[in-house]
Coordinates of C-alpha atoms in Angstrom, one line a residue:
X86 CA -146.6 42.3 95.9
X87 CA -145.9 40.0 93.1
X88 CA -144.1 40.2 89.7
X89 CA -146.0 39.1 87.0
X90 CA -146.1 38.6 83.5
X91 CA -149.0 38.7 80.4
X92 CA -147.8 37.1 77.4
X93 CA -149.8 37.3 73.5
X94 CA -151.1 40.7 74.2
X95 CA -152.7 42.0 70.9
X96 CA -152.3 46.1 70.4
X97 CA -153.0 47.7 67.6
X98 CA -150.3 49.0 65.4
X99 CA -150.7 52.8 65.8
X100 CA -151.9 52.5 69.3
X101 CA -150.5 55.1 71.4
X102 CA -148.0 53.0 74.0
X103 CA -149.7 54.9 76.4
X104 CA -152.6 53.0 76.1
X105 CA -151.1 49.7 76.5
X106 CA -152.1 49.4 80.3
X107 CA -155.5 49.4 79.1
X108 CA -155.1 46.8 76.9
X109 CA -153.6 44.6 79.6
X110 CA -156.2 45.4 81.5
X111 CA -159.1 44.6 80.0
X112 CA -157.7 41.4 79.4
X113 CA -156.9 40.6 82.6
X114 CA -160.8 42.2 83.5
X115 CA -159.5 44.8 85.8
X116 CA -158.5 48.4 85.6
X117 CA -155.5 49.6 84.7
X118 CA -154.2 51.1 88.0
X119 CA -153.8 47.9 89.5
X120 CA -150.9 46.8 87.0
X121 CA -148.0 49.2 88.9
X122 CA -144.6 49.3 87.0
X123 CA -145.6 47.9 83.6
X124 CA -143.1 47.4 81.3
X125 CA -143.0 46.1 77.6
X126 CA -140.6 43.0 77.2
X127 CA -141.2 41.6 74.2
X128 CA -142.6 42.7 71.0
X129 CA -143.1 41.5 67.7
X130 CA -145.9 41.9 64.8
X131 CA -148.7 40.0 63.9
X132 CA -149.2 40.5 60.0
X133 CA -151.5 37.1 59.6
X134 CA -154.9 39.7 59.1
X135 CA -153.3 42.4 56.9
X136 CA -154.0 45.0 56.8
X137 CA -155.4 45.0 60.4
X138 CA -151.9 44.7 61.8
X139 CA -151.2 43.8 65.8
X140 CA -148.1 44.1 68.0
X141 CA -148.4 41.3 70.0
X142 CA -146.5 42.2 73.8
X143 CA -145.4 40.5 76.6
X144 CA -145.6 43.1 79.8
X145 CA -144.5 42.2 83.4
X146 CA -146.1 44.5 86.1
X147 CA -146.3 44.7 90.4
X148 CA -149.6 43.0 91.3
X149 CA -151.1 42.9 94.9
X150 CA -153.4 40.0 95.8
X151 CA -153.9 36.6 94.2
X152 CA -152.2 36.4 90.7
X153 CA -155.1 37.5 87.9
X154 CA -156.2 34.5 85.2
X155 CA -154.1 34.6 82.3
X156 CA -151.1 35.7 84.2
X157 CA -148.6 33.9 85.6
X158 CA -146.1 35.2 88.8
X159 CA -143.0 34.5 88.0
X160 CA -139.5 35.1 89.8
X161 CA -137.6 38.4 90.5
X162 CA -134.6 37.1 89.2
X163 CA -136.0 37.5 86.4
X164 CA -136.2 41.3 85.9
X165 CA -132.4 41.5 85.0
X166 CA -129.5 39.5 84.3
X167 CA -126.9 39.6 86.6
X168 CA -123.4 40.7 85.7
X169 CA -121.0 37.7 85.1
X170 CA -119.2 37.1 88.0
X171 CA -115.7 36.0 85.8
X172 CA -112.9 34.2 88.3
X173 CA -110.4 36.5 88.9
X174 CA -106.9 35.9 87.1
X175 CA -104.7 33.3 88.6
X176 CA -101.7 33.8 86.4
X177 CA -100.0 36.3 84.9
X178 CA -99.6 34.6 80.7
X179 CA -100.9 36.5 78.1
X180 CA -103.7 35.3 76.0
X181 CA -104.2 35.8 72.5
X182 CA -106.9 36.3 70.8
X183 CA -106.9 36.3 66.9
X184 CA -109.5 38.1 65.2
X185 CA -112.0 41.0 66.4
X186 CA -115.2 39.9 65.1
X187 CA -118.0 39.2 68.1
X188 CA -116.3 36.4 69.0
X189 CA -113.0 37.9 69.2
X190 CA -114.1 40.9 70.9
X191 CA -116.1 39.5 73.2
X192 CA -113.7 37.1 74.3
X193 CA -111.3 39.8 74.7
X194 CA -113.9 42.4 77.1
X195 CA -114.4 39.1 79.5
X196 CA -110.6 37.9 80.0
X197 CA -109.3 41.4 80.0
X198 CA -112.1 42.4 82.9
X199 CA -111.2 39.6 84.8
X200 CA -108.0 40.9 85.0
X201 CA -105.7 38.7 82.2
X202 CA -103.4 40.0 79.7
X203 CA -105.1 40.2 76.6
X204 CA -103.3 40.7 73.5
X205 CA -106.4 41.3 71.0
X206 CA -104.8 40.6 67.0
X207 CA -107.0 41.3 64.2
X208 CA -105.4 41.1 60.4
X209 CA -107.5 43.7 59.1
X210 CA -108.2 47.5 60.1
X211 CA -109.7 49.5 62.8
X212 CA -113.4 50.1 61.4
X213 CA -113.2 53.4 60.7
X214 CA -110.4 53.3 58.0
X215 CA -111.8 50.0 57.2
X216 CA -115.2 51.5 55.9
X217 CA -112.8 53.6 53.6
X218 CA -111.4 50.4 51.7
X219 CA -114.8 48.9 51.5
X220 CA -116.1 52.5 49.7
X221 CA -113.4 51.9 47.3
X222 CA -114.6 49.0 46.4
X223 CA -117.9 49.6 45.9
X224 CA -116.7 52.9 44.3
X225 CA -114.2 51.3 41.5
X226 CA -113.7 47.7 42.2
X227 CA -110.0 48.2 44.3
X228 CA -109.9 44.8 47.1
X229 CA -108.0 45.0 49.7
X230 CA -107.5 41.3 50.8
X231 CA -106.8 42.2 53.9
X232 CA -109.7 45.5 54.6
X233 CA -112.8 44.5 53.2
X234 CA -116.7 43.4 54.4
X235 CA -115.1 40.5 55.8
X236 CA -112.2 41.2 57.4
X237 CA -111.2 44.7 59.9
X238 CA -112.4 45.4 63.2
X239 CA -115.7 44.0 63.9
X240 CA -115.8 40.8 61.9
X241 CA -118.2 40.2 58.7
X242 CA -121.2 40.9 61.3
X243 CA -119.9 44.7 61.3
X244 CA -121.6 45.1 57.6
X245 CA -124.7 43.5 57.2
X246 CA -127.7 44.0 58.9
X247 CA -126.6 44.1 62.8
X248 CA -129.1 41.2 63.5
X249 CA -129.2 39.8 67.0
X250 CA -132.0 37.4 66.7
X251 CA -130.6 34.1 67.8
X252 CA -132.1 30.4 68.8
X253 CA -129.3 30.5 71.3
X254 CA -130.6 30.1 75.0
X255 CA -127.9 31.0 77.7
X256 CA -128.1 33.4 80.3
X257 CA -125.0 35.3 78.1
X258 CA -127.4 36.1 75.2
X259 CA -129.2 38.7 77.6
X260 CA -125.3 40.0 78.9
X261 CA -124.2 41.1 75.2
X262 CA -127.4 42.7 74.2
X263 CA -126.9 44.7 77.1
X264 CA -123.1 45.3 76.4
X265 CA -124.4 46.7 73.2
X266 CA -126.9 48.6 75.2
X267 CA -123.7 50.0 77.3
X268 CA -121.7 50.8 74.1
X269 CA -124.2 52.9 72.4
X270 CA -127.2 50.4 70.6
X271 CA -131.0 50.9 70.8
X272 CA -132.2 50.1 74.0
X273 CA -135.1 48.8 71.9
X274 CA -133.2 45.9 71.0
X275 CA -133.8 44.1 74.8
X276 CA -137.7 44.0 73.6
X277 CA -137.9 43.4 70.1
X278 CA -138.7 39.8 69.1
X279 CA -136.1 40.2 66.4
X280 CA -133.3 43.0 66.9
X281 CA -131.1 44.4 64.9
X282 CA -128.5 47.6 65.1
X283 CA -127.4 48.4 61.4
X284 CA -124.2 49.1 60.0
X285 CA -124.1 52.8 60.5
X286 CA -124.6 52.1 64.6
X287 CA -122.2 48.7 64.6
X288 CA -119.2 51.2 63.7
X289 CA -119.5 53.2 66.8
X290 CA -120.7 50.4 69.0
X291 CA -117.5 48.0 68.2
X292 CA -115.2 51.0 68.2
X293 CA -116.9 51.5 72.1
X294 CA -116.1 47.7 73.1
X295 CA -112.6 48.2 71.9
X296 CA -112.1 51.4 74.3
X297 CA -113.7 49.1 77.3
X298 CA -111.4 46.5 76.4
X299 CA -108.3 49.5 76.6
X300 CA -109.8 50.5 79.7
X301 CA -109.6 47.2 81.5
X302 CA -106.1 46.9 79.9
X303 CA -105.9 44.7 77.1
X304 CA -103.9 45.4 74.2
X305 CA -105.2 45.6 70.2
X306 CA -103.3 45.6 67.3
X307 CA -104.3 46.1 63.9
X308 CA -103.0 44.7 60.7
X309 CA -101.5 41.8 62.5
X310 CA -102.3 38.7 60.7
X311 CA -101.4 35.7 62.1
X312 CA -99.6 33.3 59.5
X313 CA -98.9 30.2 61.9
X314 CA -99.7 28.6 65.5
X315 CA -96.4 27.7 67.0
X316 CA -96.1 24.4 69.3
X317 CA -94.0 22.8 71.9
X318 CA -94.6 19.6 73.3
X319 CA -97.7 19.4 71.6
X320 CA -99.2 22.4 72.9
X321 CA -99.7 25.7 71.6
X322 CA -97.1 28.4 72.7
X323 CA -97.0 30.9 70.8
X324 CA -98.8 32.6 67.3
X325 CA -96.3 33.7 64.4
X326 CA -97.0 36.9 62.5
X327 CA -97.2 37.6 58.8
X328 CA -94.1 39.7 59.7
X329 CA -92.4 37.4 61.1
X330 CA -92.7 38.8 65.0
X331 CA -93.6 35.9 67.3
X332 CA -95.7 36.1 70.2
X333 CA -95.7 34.2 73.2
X334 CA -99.3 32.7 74.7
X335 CA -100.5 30.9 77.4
X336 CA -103.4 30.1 75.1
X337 CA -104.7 31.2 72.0
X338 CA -108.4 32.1 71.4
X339 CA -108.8 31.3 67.2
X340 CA -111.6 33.7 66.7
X341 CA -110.9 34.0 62.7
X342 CA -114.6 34.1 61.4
X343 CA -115.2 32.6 58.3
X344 CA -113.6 33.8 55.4
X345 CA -109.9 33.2 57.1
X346 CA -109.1 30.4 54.8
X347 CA -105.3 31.0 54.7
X348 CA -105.2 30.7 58.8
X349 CA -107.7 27.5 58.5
X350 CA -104.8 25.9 56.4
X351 CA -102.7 27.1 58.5
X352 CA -104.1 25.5 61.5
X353 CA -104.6 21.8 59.6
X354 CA -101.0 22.0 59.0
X355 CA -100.0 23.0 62.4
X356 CA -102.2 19.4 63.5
X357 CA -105.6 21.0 64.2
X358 CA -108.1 18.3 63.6
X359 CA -110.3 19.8 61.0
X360 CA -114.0 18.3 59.2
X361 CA -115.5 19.6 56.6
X362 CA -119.5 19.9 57.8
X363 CA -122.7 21.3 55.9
X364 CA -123.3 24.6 54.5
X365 CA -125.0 26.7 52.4
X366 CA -124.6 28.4 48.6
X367 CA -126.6 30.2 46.1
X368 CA -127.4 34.1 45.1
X369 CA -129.0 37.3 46.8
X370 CA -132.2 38.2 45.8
X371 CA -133.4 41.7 45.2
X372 CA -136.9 43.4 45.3
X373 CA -138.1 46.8 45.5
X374 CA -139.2 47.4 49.4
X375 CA -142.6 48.3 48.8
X376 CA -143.1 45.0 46.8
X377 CA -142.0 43.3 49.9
X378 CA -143.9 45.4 51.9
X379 CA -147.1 45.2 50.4
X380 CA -146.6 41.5 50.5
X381 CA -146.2 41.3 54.2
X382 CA -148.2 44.0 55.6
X383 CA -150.9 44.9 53.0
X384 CA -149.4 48.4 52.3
X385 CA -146.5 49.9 50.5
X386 CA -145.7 51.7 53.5
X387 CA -146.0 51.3 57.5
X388 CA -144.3 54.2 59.6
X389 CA -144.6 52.3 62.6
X390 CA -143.6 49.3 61.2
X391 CA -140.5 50.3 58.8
X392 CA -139.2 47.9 56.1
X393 CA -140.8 44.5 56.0
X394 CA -138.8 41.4 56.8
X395 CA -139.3 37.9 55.3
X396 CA -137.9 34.8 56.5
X397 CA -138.8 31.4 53.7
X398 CA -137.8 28.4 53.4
X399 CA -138.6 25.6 51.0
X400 CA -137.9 21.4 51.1
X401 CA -137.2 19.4 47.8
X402 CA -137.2 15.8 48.4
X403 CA -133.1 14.6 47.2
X404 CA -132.3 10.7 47.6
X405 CA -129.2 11.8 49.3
X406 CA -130.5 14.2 51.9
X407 CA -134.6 12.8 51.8
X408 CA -135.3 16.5 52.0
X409 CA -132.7 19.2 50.8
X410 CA -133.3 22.7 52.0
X411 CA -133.5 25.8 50.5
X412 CA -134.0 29.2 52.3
X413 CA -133.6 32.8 52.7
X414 CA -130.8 34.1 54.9
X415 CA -129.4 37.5 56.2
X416 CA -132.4 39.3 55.2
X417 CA -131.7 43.0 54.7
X418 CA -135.1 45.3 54.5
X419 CA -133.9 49.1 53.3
X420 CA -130.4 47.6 52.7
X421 CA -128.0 47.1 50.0
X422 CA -126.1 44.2 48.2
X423 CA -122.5 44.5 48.1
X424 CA -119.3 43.1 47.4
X425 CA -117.9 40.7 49.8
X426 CA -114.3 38.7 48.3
X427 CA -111.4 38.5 50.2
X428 CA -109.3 36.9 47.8
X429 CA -108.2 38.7 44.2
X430 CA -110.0 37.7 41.1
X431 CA -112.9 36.0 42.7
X432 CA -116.5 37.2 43.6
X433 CA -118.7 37.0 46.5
X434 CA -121.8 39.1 47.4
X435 CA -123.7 39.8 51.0
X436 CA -126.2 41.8 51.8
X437 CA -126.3 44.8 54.6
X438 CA -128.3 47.6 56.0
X439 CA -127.8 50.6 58.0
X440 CA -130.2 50.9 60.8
X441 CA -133.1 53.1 59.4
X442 CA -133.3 50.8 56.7
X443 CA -134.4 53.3 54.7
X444 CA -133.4 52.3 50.9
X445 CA -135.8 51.9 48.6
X446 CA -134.6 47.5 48.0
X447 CA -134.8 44.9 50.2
X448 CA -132.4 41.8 49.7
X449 CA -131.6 38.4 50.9
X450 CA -129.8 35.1 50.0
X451 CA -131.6 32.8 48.7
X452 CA -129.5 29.3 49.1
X453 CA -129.3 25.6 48.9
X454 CA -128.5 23.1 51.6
X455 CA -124.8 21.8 50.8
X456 CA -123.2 18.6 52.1
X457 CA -119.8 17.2 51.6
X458 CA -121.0 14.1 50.2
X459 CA -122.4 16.7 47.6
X460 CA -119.1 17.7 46.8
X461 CA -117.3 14.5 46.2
X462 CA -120.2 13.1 44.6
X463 CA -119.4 16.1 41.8
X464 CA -115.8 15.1 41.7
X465 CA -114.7 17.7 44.2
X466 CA -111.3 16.0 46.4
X467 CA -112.5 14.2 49.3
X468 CA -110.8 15.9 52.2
X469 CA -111.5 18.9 55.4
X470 CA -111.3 21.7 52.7
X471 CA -113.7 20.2 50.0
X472 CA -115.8 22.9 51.1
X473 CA -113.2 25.9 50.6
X474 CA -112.1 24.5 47.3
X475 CA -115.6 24.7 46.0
X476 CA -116.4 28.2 47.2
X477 CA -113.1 29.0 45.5
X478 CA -114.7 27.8 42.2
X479 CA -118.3 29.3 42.3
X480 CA -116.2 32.7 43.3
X481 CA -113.7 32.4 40.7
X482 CA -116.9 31.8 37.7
X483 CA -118.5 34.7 39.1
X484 CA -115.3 36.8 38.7
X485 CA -115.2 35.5 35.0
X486 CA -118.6 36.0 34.2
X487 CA -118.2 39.8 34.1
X488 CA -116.2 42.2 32.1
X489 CA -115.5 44.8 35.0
X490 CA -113.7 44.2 38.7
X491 CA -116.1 43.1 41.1
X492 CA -119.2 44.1 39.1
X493 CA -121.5 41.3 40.0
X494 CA -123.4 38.7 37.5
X495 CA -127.1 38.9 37.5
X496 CA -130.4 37.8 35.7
X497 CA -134.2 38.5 36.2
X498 CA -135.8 36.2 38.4
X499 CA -138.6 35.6 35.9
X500 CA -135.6 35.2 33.1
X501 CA -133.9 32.5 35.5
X502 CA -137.2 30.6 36.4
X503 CA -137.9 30.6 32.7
X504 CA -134.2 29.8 31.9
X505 CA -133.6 32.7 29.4
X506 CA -131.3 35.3 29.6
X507 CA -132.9 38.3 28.0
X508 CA -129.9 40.5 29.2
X509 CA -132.3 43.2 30.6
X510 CA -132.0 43.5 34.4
X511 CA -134.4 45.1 37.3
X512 CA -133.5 48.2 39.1
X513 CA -130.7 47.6 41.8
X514 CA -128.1 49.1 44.2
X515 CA -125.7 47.3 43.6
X516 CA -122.5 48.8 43.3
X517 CA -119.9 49.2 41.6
X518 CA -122.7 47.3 39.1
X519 CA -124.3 44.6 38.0
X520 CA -124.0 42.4 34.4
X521 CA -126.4 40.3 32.9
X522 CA -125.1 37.1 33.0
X523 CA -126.0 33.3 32.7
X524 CA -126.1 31.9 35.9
X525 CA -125.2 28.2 34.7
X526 CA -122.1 29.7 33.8
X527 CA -121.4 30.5 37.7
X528 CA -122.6 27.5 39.4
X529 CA -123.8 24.2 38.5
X530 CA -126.7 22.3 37.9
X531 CA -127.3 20.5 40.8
X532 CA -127.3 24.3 43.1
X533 CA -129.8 25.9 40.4
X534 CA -132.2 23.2 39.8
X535 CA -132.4 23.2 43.7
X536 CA -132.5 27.3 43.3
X537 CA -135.3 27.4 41.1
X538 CA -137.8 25.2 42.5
X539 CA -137.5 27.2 46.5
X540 CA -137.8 30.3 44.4
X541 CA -140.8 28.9 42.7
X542 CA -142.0 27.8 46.3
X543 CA -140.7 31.0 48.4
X544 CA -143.7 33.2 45.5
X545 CA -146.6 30.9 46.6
X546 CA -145.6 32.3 49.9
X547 CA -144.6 36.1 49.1
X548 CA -146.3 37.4 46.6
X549 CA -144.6 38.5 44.0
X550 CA -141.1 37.0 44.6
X551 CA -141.0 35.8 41.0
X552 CA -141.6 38.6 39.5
X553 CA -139.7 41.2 36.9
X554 CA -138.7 43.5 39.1
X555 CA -136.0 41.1 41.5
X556 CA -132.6 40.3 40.7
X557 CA -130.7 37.0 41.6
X558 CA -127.3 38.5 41.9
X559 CA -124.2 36.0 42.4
X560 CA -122.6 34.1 44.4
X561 CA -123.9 34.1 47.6
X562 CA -120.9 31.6 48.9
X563 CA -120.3 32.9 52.7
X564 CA -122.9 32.0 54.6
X565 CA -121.6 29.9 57.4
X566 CA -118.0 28.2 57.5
X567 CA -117.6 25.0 55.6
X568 CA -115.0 23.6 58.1
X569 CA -115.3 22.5 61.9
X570 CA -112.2 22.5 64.1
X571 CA -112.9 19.8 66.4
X572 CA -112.8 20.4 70.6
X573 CA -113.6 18.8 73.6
X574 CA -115.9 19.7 76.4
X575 CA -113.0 22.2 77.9
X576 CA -113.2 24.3 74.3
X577 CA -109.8 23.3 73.5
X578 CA -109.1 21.9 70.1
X579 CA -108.6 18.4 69.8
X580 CA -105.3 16.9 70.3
X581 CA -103.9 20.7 70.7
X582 CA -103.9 21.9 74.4
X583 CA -103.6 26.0 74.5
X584 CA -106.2 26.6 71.4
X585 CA -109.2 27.4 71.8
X586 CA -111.2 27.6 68.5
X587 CA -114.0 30.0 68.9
X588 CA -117.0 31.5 66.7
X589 CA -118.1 31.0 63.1
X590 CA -114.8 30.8 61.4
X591 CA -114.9 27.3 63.8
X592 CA -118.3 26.0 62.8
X593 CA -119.7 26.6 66.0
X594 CA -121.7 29.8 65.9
X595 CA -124.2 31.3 63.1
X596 CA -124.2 35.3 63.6
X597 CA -123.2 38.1 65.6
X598 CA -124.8 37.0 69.1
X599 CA -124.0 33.3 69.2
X600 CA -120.4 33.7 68.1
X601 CA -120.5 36.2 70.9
X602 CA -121.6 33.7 73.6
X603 CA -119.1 31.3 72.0
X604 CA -116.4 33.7 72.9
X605 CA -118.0 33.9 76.3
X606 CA -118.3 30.6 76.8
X607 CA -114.4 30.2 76.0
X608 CA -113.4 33.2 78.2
X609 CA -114.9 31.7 81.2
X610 CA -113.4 27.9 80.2
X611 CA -110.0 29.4 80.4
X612 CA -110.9 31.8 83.8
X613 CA -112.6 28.4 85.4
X614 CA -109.5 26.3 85.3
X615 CA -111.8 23.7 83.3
X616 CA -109.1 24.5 80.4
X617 CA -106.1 22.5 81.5
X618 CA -102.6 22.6 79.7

């Protein structure tokens, strides 16, 4: 008996999935008892003949005899993913582990099962008093620096959309889907092409992979902000609390994500090599679901389907880059824009959906391709943080640019393509509420000239993108981290034996499930021995 797999089958959206041996069938011209054990893993939609819309499958199945045409055998070992088998603790040091975003977290669940002393320290609060402080904000415009959509339990991935879609290909992708699996998620998302939990799930699911971290005896501590790495001999020893309470480590995992800017300048101080790299800025766009819908699937509304996605991007030829990018990211269908600052009087916005994605506006940021050389050449200070600083400004405009805390500054897309402001605005969700504003008084020139033209681009594509009833809402400033701290091969930083600088806040991951294999990856560096002192 053989194991083996049909890819690019075409089913009907609406099909029963009962039905979907048939299918396979007659395409491999045979009947459908002979495919024993079928099993779905892998599904996306095909939307390219709306409004005749497909599912297109791969299935795996038991087949007896000589492998049918357009199948392929392929290996056992294939069916699952084996559980990590981590090295087993050789010493008895603590670890540390600063911040519980997916990097963070995960880190955490794989040294604390291998049987190390984990001390897990995040600055912000456990996730469900943490959702409290973010409803006050969107309620009345009250910030907590320190509990907010980027920092608490769970990271900045803990409100957006949940998406696990990742180019990422190590066998540890396939080991935290199914640790989300384990702690509550969809089981749906081992088979979707393009999986995603929602925030409403992500609360129960982190506060599950804190309990297994408990349970194999690691510690967690809330509201314990690291302020400085403290060295001897070169090598990191020990992490120093905003309270002044020191910590002893025999390494430190820096799993800050990417809004930590007071622990990155921390860390350059403390010697941590630091390079400022590429990244991305602009505004979230906002369009009424069914206009999104219609425009991808043919229909204002799919049950089967749910919201519609979109995923655009846009090149503009730049004598400094040849082509400079612009492009949608952290699409939320059925979602909702918030408020995402972490420092007082400035302004930043993300996007986020709960996992029915049921309200009636889909958003996304729509952003420009940024490069250091960008920001000197616009008289920024040449150094590691020249990204930082000019978030700082974009974020501070868009704090000015309003009357009220935190309400955000907004114009018409058709206004800002035609470059008016007629102070009238499209419906939104936004909350606690948006402002018409002028958008040059935000950001400059060189990001909206960009802005406009991928907009102009992304409606040739989607139709009506440009139209009167989407909002560009600012400043969409977070996307990735603007800094890299520099390692070697072992994961250790540069120059500073003990750290171990993890995840997005380190420029080496983009989202929930590659900073989670990042923290993965560093867990087993330290349990291999490859991490010497």
């Amino acid at each position: 008996m053989a194991l083996c797999r049909l890819s690019n089958l075409k089913v009907p959206v609406g099909a029963d999935e009962s039905g979907i041996p048939a299918f396979a069938a007659k395409a491999l011209k045979t009947v459908p008892n002979r495919l024993r054990a079928l099993r779905v893993v892998k599904r996306s939609v095909d939307a390219r003949k709306k409004p005749k819309l497909f599912w297109v499958l791969q299935v795996e199945f038991e087949w007896e005899g000589p492998v049918p045409p357009g199948a392929e055998e392929i290996p056992r070992s294939s069916l699952d993913v084996p559980e990590p088998n981590w090295p087993k603790a050789s010493s008895p040091g603590p670890i540390v582990i600063v911040g519980a975003g997916p990097a963070g977290l995960f880190a955490a669940l794989a040294l604390s099962e291998a049987g190390r002393r984990v001390i897990l320290l995040e600055r912000g609060k456990p996730v469900d008093e943490r959702m409290k402080d973010i409803g006050a904000l969107r309620a009345s415009g009250v910030l907590d620096p320190e509990s907010n959509v980027c920092f608490g339990e769970g990271g900045a991935g803990a409100y957006t959309d949940g998406k696990l879609y990742t180019r990422v290909k190590h066998p540890f992708v396939r080991w935290v889907y199914k640790a989300f699996v384990a702690a509550g998620a969809d089981p749906e998302i081992l088979v979707d092409a393009h999986p995603h939990l929602g925030t409403d799930r992500l609360v129960a699911i982190v506060k599950r992979l804190r309990e297994r971290i408990l349970a194999a005896g690691g510690e967690v501590r809330f509201q314990a902000r690291v302020a400085s790495l403290v060295k001897a001999g070169g090598a990191v020893r020990a992490v120093r609390l905003a309270s002044g309470e020191e910590i002893a480590a025999e390494a430190v995992v820096l799993a800050i994500g990417h809004s930590a800017r007071d622990t990155i300048e921390s860390a350059l101080a403390s010697g941590v090599l630091i390079e400022p790299k590429p990244f991305a800025v602009g505004v979230r766009a906002e369009h009424p679901q069914e206009l999104v819908n219609l425009a991808q699937y043919g229909a204002r509304r799919i049950p089967q389907l749910g919201a519609a996605a979109y995923s655009l991007t846009h090149q503009i030829p730049d004598p400094r880059l040849k082509q400079r990018g612009v492009y949608s990211f952290c699409m939320c269908p059925g979602g909702f824009v918030v408020p995402s600052p972490t420092e007082p009087e400035r302004l930043a916005v993300n996007g986020m959906s709960n996992s029915g994605r049921s309200t009636p506006f889909a958003n996304s940021g729509v952003v420009v391709q940024i490069t250091p050389e960008d920001l000197i050449a616009a008289g920024l200070p040449e150094g590691p943080l020249v990204g930082i600083a000019f978030q700082r400004e974009l974020e501070a405009a868009a704090f000015r640019a309003v009357t009220r805390a935190y309400h955000a500054p907004a114009v018409r897309i058709d206004d800002f393509l035609a470059g008016r402001t007629s102070g009238v605005l499209a419906s939104s969700n936004y909350r606690p509420g948006l402002e018409a504003a002028d958008l040059r008084a935000v950001m400059p020139p060189w990001v909206l000239d960009p802005l406009a033209e991928g907009i102009r681009g992304f409606a040739r594509k989607l139709k009506g993108y440009d139209s009167a009833e989407g909002n560009l809402i600012a400043v969409e400033s977070r996307t990735s981290s603007p800094i890299r701290m520099t390692r070697g091969g072992d994961y250790q930083a540069v120059g500073v034996p003990g750290l171990y600088p993890v995840g997005e806040g380190a420029g080496y991951a983009g989202g929930i499930v590659s900073a989670a294999v990042d923290g993965l990856r560093a867990a087993e560096a330290i349990l291999s021995g490859r991490a010497s002192r």
